[in-house]
Amino acid sequence: MGEWRDLHQDWVLNAVASGGTGGEPKIPAALASATVPASVPGCVHTDLLAAGLIPDPYLDRNEHELRWIGRTDWRYATTFDWQPGGTDRVDLVCDGLDTVARIELNGSPVATTQNMHRSYRFDVGQHLRPGANELVVTFTSAQAYAENLKDQLGDLPGPNSATPEPFNFIRKMACNFGWDWGPILVTAGIWKPIRLHSWQTARLAKVRPLVTVEGGVGKVRAVVEVDRADVNAPLTLTAEVAGVRGRVDVAPGETSATVALEVPDPRLWWPHGHGDQPLYDLDVALAAGDGTALDSWSHRIGFRHVRLDTTPDETGSAFTIVVNGVPIFARGANWIPDDCFPSRIGPERYRARLQQAKDAHIDLLRVWGGGIYEQEAFYDAANELGILVWQDFLFACAAYPEESPIAEEVEAEARENVARLMPHPSLVLWNGNNENIWGYFDWGWQARLDGRTWGKGYYLDVLARVVAETDPTRPYWPGSPYSGSFDIHPNADDHGCTHIWDAWNQKDYAVYRDYVPRFLAEFGWQGPPTWATLTRAVHDEPLASDSPGVLSHQKATDGNGKLARGLAPHFDEPTTVADWHWVTQLNQARALTYGIEHFRSHRGRCMGTVIWQLNDCWPVTSWAAVDGDARRKPLWYALRKVYDPRLVTVQPRDGGLDIIGINDGAEAWNAEVVVERRAFGGEVYAQWTAKLEVDPRDTTAVRIPADVATPVDAASEVLVVTAGDRRTTWYFAEDKDLAYPQPELDVEVVPNPSGTQVRVAARTFVRDLALFADRLDPAARVDDMLVTLLPGETHAFLIEGLTRQVTREEVAGAPVLRSAGDGQVPAAQAP
Ligand code: BMA
């Protein structure tokens, strides 16, 4: 068997040159001659931070002072002892180099690389020496490389907003060059493991398991490529899954082979909410003719069939993910890199973030094209938790060169990553790009391109071919949004997948009801991060929505203006930073609730909503539900309610109000519906009951009688709709026009074994009651939020993670306990 050896010890880092153009600060004097201990895997920024040589780029306005790092060339060096083991080959294996690297071993050049998204293997036997060896990896500034290539090939159009950085001229995580939620932190470093692999005779170069289910039989074709040190050695290949074993001989000279296995009646893998997630070990082994074990490969796989239904119908053409024959309504969220420095993201963090997604009933994550092909642990967590993964190829919001060297890199990167990720049952869709076809149609590109190529060849040809050749078990779609044809607008409501951004950018979230997309792959609304996150990152005195540090943590074009204009139709203008923070977060939660209830009510025509966005890469005002310090924003709690597999909502239809029961589960949902029109003061003005019967994976509408649905005083009445153990409310006016009573709440703090319980008894109607545990203690979390109580009702919040005792006085009012229109709530008294 081959032997692996990590080369992760004793690395040091030096700045070697600065490409300090454009008035950027050059390397600070203290650093010019410094040798810094380096972490591998890691990156320059985190090494400099650990050495105390730079301030934290995530805090205040530090980011802006650190642009020089991305303009500098960096040299990583280590020495290691090595003794010849007598194997045929010793390879240097680099799982990830970020990005433009020159590798030298004992002074001899080994290779140069220019793609963060690929791995590399080099035969280094001739460079190794018995005893001490020196390995050096020098990174050219990615910024300088991309700018040079841009100059060489000629500029191409990018996003229609924000300063375009040359992210489309280098195969590197695009959002490193800044995004409308991310800072400009252009990294360099050995971001994934780097190892020596000593091996004999032959090894498994690539294993592609093609897994599907046909007629109840699990089918696995393990397609294997073999790398040979001995061309003539006879080899055998075995594969085993669920107790079924297959074996083939690999004749001398041959470098590929396939073992086909059939598993009768395997347990099927499902997204959560639709079934279990059984996983099976697939073991592949390579042996010499005499039986000597040479190499092995293992991965957990899952048996499921997946297809994308894009059949034309009376409306247009569908976009439905079908798993094991069942059309799934995707309750999704977009995923961006969870850190600007992805080498910091380990399995536990991936697992925690995906668990947060699942806890909010999210069953699909779309890995967005401006980030990375995520690390194995992301997909492992998705497999285990039953979260479907839609994976973009890495192209976002720009025209991309189809010339050398980008073209070769794109194809190599695609082939590698499709093969790497295909064992994961959670992965159900490959998508060509993010918004580039839309950009070509609508962002004024065509005039600027003047006939030049812009990436279309990747999306319609290269990537489609790579998926068909590498992993024919999975569907491929050229872009998001895309209608399926260049004859139809890519963002057409009736076709394919759609992004709705006019709501946030220009209009109001009310326009969501003007659309019924077939599959909504992006839509979102901004809100600030939690208070604890904001105040950890920003130390402005005084802190304001437009103080310098807060503004630097708002990257969207006119972001604060859009927040304010988005608030105006719904809420009174806030006057303090605390009120701004609460009400913009509440409005974010409201916007997505409004949209998702509407889109889900059209289940069937619409088969998915993928909110922009689940997570953040640093502390920032953004569209995320979970902020850059992993804290859940009010939106997260709203998602958990509105993505409930069983949802009851009130929707305006044909001049009246319908109750719509939505059932994404596999069981029928039958409930008695009680509708009450109540005054905020408690009086019940009208009551009506009906039966709600919703088939599995279906919706049912019930019209509310007009007299029940018509208020006497729109400002002070609410419809309370109860369907079994689900409840929703409907209002006849916007918050700013509602005459909410001044909340009267009896608050009790009760320590209990699992945390601290805060019981709130409402003497008045109170809407969207929220308890901000992070205001009490940055370590604390609350179990629920946005709870609406009728007079006489009580809710118990559970706070976990408190590191101190809290008093009733601290908890009982703003800024800890808040509700919609709570301006009159007396502020908490100092303890
Ligand atoms: C879409 C995304 C991202 C962006 C988001 C918010 O365009 O694809 O590029 O961050 O909207 O503006």
Short mmCIF file of N, CA, C and O in Angstrom, two decimals, residues 108-175:
data_model
loop_
_atom_site.label_atom_id
_atom_site.label_comp_id
_atom_site.label_asym_id
_atom_site.label_seq_id
_atom_site.Cartn_x
_atom_site.Cartn_y
_atom_site.Cartn_z
N SER A 108 15.04 23.13 -6.96
CA SER A 108 14.66 22.77 -8.34
C SER A 108 13.20 23.11 -8.57
O SER A 108 12.35 22.79 -7.73
N PRO A 109 12.89 23.72 -9.70
CA PRO A 109 11.49 24.01 -9.99
C PRO A 109 10.70 22.71 -10.18
O PRO A 109 11.17 21.80 -10.87
N VAL A 110 9.53 22.65 -9.55
CA VAL A 110 8.68 21.47 -9.67
C VAL A 110 7.53 21.78 -10.63
O VAL A 110 7.24 21.02 -11.54
N ALA A 111 6.87 22.93 -10.41
CA ALA A 111 5.71 23.27 -11.25
C ALA A 111 5.25 24.68 -10.94
O ALA A 111 5.63 25.27 -9.92
N THR A 112 4.42 25.20 -11.82
CA THR A 112 3.68 26.42 -11.52
C THR A 112 2.20 26.11 -11.67
O THR A 112 1.82 25.25 -12.47
N THR A 113 1.38 26.78 -10.88
CA THR A 113 -0.07 26.54 -10.92
C THR A 113 -0.80 27.88 -10.90
O THR A 113 -0.23 28.89 -10.47
N GLN A 114 -2.08 27.86 -11.36
CA GLN A 114 -2.85 29.10 -11.38
C GLN A 114 -4.34 28.86 -11.21
O GLN A 114 -5.15 29.51 -11.85
N ASN A 115 -4.69 27.91 -10.33
CA ASN A 115 -6.10 27.65 -10.14
C ASN A 115 -6.35 27.15 -8.72
O ASN A 115 -5.93 26.06 -8.34
N MET A 116 -7.05 27.96 -7.94
CA MET A 116 -7.38 27.60 -6.56
C MET A 116 -8.30 26.39 -6.48
O MET A 116 -8.37 25.72 -5.46
N HIS A 117 -9.06 26.16 -7.55
CA HIS A 117 -10.11 25.15 -7.51
C HIS A 117 -9.65 23.77 -7.97
O HIS A 117 -10.46 22.89 -8.17
N ARG A 118 -8.34 23.62 -8.21
CA ARG A 118 -7.83 22.31 -8.63
C ARG A 118 -6.89 21.75 -7.58
O ARG A 118 -6.38 22.49 -6.74
N SER A 119 -6.64 20.44 -7.67
CA SER A 119 -5.57 19.85 -6.87
C SER A 119 -4.46 19.44 -7.84
O SER A 119 -4.68 19.38 -9.06
N TYR A 120 -3.29 19.20 -7.30
CA TYR A 120 -2.13 18.91 -8.16
C TYR A 120 -1.32 17.76 -7.58
O TYR A 120 -1.25 17.59 -6.36
N ARG A 121 -0.71 17.02 -8.49
CA ARG A 121 0.17 15.92 -8.08
C ARG A 121 1.41 15.97 -8.97
O ARG A 121 1.30 16.04 -10.20
N PHE A 122 2.57 15.98 -8.35
CA PHE A 122 3.82 16.04 -9.12
C PHE A 122 4.75 14.93 -8.67
O PHE A 122 4.92 14.70 -7.47
N ASP A 123 5.35 14.28 -9.65
CA ASP A 123 6.36 13.26 -9.36
C ASP A 123 7.64 14.00 -8.93
O ASP A 123 8.25 14.70 -9.74
N VAL A 124 8.00 13.88 -7.65
CA VAL A 124 9.16 14.66 -7.17
C VAL A 124 10.33 13.77 -6.75
O VAL A 124 11.28 14.25 -6.11
N GLY A 125 10.23 12.49 -7.11
CA GLY A 125 11.29 11.55 -6.71
C GLY A 125 12.69 12.05 -7.03
O GLY A 125 13.61 11.94 -6.21
N GLN A 126 12.86 12.65 -8.20
CA GLN A 126 14.21 13.06 -8.62
C GLN A 126 14.72 14.27 -7.86
O GLN A 126 15.91 14.56 -7.88
N HIS A 127 13.82 15.00 -7.18
CA HIS A 127 14.25 16.19 -6.44
C HIS A 127 14.52 15.92 -4.96
O HIS A 127 15.13 16.74 -4.29
N LEU A 128 14.00 14.81 -4.45
CA LEU A 128 14.14 14.54 -3.02
C LEU A 128 15.55 14.05 -2.69
O LEU A 128 16.19 13.39 -3.50
N ARG A 129 16.00 14.39 -1.48
CA ARG A 129 17.33 13.95 -1.02
C ARG A 129 17.18 13.24 0.32
O ARG A 129 16.36 13.67 1.13
N PRO A 130 17.99 12.26 0.58
CA PRO A 130 17.99 11.68 1.93
C PRO A 130 18.37 12.77 2.93
O PRO A 130 19.29 13.56 2.65
N GLY A 131 17.66 12.87 4.03
CA GLY A 131 17.98 13.91 5.02
C GLY A 131 17.08 15.11 4.83
O GLY A 131 15.92 14.97 4.47
N ALA A 132 17.67 16.30 5.06
CA ALA A 132 16.86 17.52 5.05
C ALA A 132 16.48 17.93 3.63
O ALA A 132 17.31 17.88 2.71
N ASN A 133 15.22 18.33 3.47
CA ASN A 133 14.72 18.81 2.17
C ASN A 133 14.03 20.15 2.39
O ASN A 133 13.36 20.35 3.41
N GLU A 134 14.17 21.03 1.41
CA GLU A 134 13.47 22.31 1.53
C GLU A 134 12.40 22.43 0.45
O GLU A 134 12.67 22.29 -0.74
N LEU A 135 11.17 22.70 0.91
CA LEU A 135 10.04 22.90 -0.01
C LEU A 135 9.63 24.36 0.05
O LEU A 135 9.40 24.89 1.15
N VAL A 136 9.55 25.00 -1.10
CA VAL A 136 9.19 26.42 -1.16
C VAL A 136 8.03 26.59 -2.14
O VAL A 136 8.06 26.06 -3.25
N VAL A 137 6.99 27.29 -1.69
CA VAL A 137 5.88 27.63 -2.58
C VAL A 137 5.75 29.14 -2.58
O VAL A 137 5.49 29.75 -1.53
N THR A 138 5.97 29.75 -3.74
CA THR A 138 5.91 31.21 -3.84
C THR A 138 4.64 31.60 -4.58
O THR A 138 4.39 31.09 -5.68
N PHE A 139 3.87 32.47 -3.96
CA PHE A 139 2.60 32.90 -4.56
C PHE A 139 2.76 34.30 -5.14
O PHE A 139 3.09 35.24 -4.42
N THR A 140 2.48 34.41 -6.42
CA THR A 140 2.41 35.73 -7.06
C THR A 140 1.08 36.36 -6.65
O THR A 140 0.07 35.65 -6.54
N SER A 141 1.08 37.66 -6.46
CA SER A 141 -0.16 38.36 -6.13
C SER A 141 -1.26 37.99 -7.11
O SER A 141 -1.12 38.16 -8.33
N ALA A 142 -2.39 37.47 -6.56
CA ALA A 142 -3.52 37.09 -7.41
C ALA A 142 -4.13 38.32 -8.07
O ALA A 142 -4.58 38.27 -9.22
N GLN A 143 -4.10 39.42 -7.34
CA GLN A 143 -4.63 40.67 -7.87
C GLN A 143 -3.82 41.10 -9.11
O GLN A 143 -4.38 41.43 -10.16
N ALA A 144 -2.49 41.05 -8.96
CA ALA A 144 -1.62 41.47 -10.07
C ALA A 144 -1.78 40.53 -11.26
O ALA A 144 -1.87 40.97 -12.42
N TYR A 145 -1.84 39.22 -10.98
CA TYR A 145 -2.02 38.24 -12.06
C TYR A 145 -3.30 38.53 -12.83
O TYR A 145 -3.32 38.57 -14.07
N ALA A 146 -4.40 38.74 -12.09
CA ALA A 146 -5.70 38.95 -12.74
C ALA A 146 -5.70 40.25 -13.53
O ALA A 146 -6.24 40.32 -14.64
N GLU A 147 -5.09 41.28 -12.97
CA GLU A 147 -5.04 42.55 -13.69
C GLU A 147 -4.20 42.42 -14.96
O GLU A 147 -4.58 42.93 -16.02
N ASN A 148 -3.11 41.70 -14.88
CA ASN A 148 -2.27 41.50 -16.07
C ASN A 148 -3.02 40.75 -17.15
O ASN A 148 -2.97 41.11 -18.32
N LEU A 149 -3.71 39.69 -16.73
CA LEU A 149 -4.43 38.90 -17.73
C LEU A 149 -5.55 39.73 -18.35
O LEU A 149 -5.83 39.64 -19.56
N LYS A 150 -6.17 40.55 -17.53
CA LYS A 150 -7.22 41.43 -18.04
C LYS A 150 -6.63 42.37 -19.10
O LYS A 150 -7.23 42.56 -20.17
N ASP A 151 -5.46 42.92 -18.80
CA ASP A 151 -4.83 43.84 -19.77
C ASP A 151 -4.47 43.10 -21.05
O ASP A 151 -4.63 43.62 -22.15
N GLN A 152 -3.98 41.89 -20.86
CA GLN A 152 -3.57 41.09 -22.01
C GLN A 152 -4.74 40.70 -22.90
O GLN A 152 -4.67 40.82 -24.13
N LEU A 153 -5.83 40.24 -22.28
CA LEU A 153 -6.96 39.73 -23.07
C LEU A 153 -7.96 40.82 -23.41
O LEU A 153 -8.78 40.66 -24.30
N GLY A 154 -7.92 41.90 -22.67
CA GLY A 154 -8.92 42.95 -22.85
C GLY A 154 -10.03 42.78 -21.82
O GLY A 154 -10.45 41.66 -21.53
N ASP A 155 -10.50 43.90 -21.29
CA ASP A 155 -11.49 43.85 -20.20
C ASP A 155 -12.81 43.26 -20.70
O ASP A 155 -13.11 43.30 -21.89
N LEU A 156 -13.56 42.75 -19.77
CA LEU A 156 -14.89 42.20 -20.07
C LEU A 156 -15.87 42.77 -19.07
O LEU A 156 -15.50 43.09 -17.94
N PRO A 157 -17.15 42.90 -19.45
CA PRO A 157 -18.12 43.47 -18.51
C PRO A 157 -18.34 42.60 -17.28
O PRO A 157 -18.26 41.38 -17.35
N GLY A 158 -18.62 43.28 -16.19
CA GLY A 158 -18.86 42.59 -14.93
C GLY A 158 -20.22 42.96 -14.38
O GLY A 158 -21.14 43.28 -15.13
N PRO A 159 -20.34 42.94 -13.05
CA PRO A 159 -21.63 43.27 -12.45
C PRO A 159 -22.02 44.70 -12.80
O PRO A 159 -21.17 45.54 -13.03
N ASN A 160 -23.33 44.95 -12.80
CA ASN A 160 -23.78 46.28 -13.18
C ASN A 160 -23.61 47.28 -12.05
O ASN A 160 -23.81 48.46 -12.23
N SER A 161 -23.26 46.80 -10.89
CA SER A 161 -23.05 47.71 -9.78
C SER A 161 -21.66 47.46 -9.19
O SER A 161 -20.97 46.56 -9.62
N ALA A 162 -21.26 48.29 -8.24
CA ALA A 162 -20.01 48.10 -7.49
C ALA A 162 -18.76 48.19 -8.40
O ALA A 162 -18.84 47.99 -9.60
N THR A 163 -17.63 48.50 -7.79
CA THR A 163 -16.39 48.62 -8.56
C THR A 163 -15.98 47.25 -9.05
O THR A 163 -15.79 46.35 -8.25
N PRO A 164 -15.83 47.09 -10.35
CA PRO A 164 -15.47 45.75 -10.81
C PRO A 164 -13.99 45.45 -10.53
O PRO A 164 -13.10 46.19 -10.94
N GLU A 165 -13.78 44.40 -9.81
CA GLU A 165 -12.43 43.88 -9.60
C GLU A 165 -12.25 42.75 -10.61
O GLU A 165 -13.23 42.16 -11.07
N PRO A 166 -11.00 42.39 -10.93
CA PRO A 166 -10.79 41.46 -12.05
C PRO A 166 -10.99 39.99 -11.68
O PRO A 166 -10.23 39.12 -12.12
N PHE A 167 -12.01 39.69 -10.89
CA PHE A 167 -12.20 38.32 -10.40
C PHE A 167 -12.47 37.32 -11.53
O PHE A 167 -12.28 36.12 -11.36
N ASN A 168 -12.92 37.82 -12.70
CA ASN A 168 -13.23 36.91 -13.81
C ASN A 168 -11.98 36.57 -14.63
O ASN A 168 -12.08 35.82 -15.60
N PHE A 169 -10.83 37.10 -14.22
CA PHE A 169 -9.59 36.80 -14.96
C PHE A 169 -8.65 35.91 -14.16
O PHE A 169 -7.45 35.88 -14.41
N ILE A 170 -9.21 35.18 -13.21
CA ILE A 170 -8.39 34.24 -12.44
C ILE A 170 -9.33 33.19 -11.86
O ILE A 170 -10.47 33.51 -11.50
N ARG A 171 -8.87 31.95 -11.82
CA ARG A 171 -9.70 30.89 -11.26
C ARG A 171 -9.44 30.82 -9.77
O ARG A 171 -8.62 30.04 -9.29
N LYS A 172 -10.15 31.68 -9.06
CA LYS A 172 -9.99 31.83 -7.62
C LYS A 172 -11.34 32.26 -7.08
O LYS A 172 -12.11 32.90 -7.81
N MET A 173 -11.61 31.94 -5.82
CA MET A 173 -12.87 32.34 -5.18
C MET A 173 -13.16 33.82 -5.47
O MET A 173 -12.46 34.71 -5.02
N ALA A 174 -14.21 34.07 -6.28
CA ALA A 174 -14.44 35.42 -6.80
C ALA A 174 -14.72 36.43 -5.69
O ALA A 174 -14.26 37.57 -5.75
N CYS A 175 -15.44 36.00 -4.66
CA CYS A 175 -15.87 36.98 -3.65
C CYS A 175 -14.70 37.47 -2.79
O CYS A 175 -14.86 38.43 -2.03
#
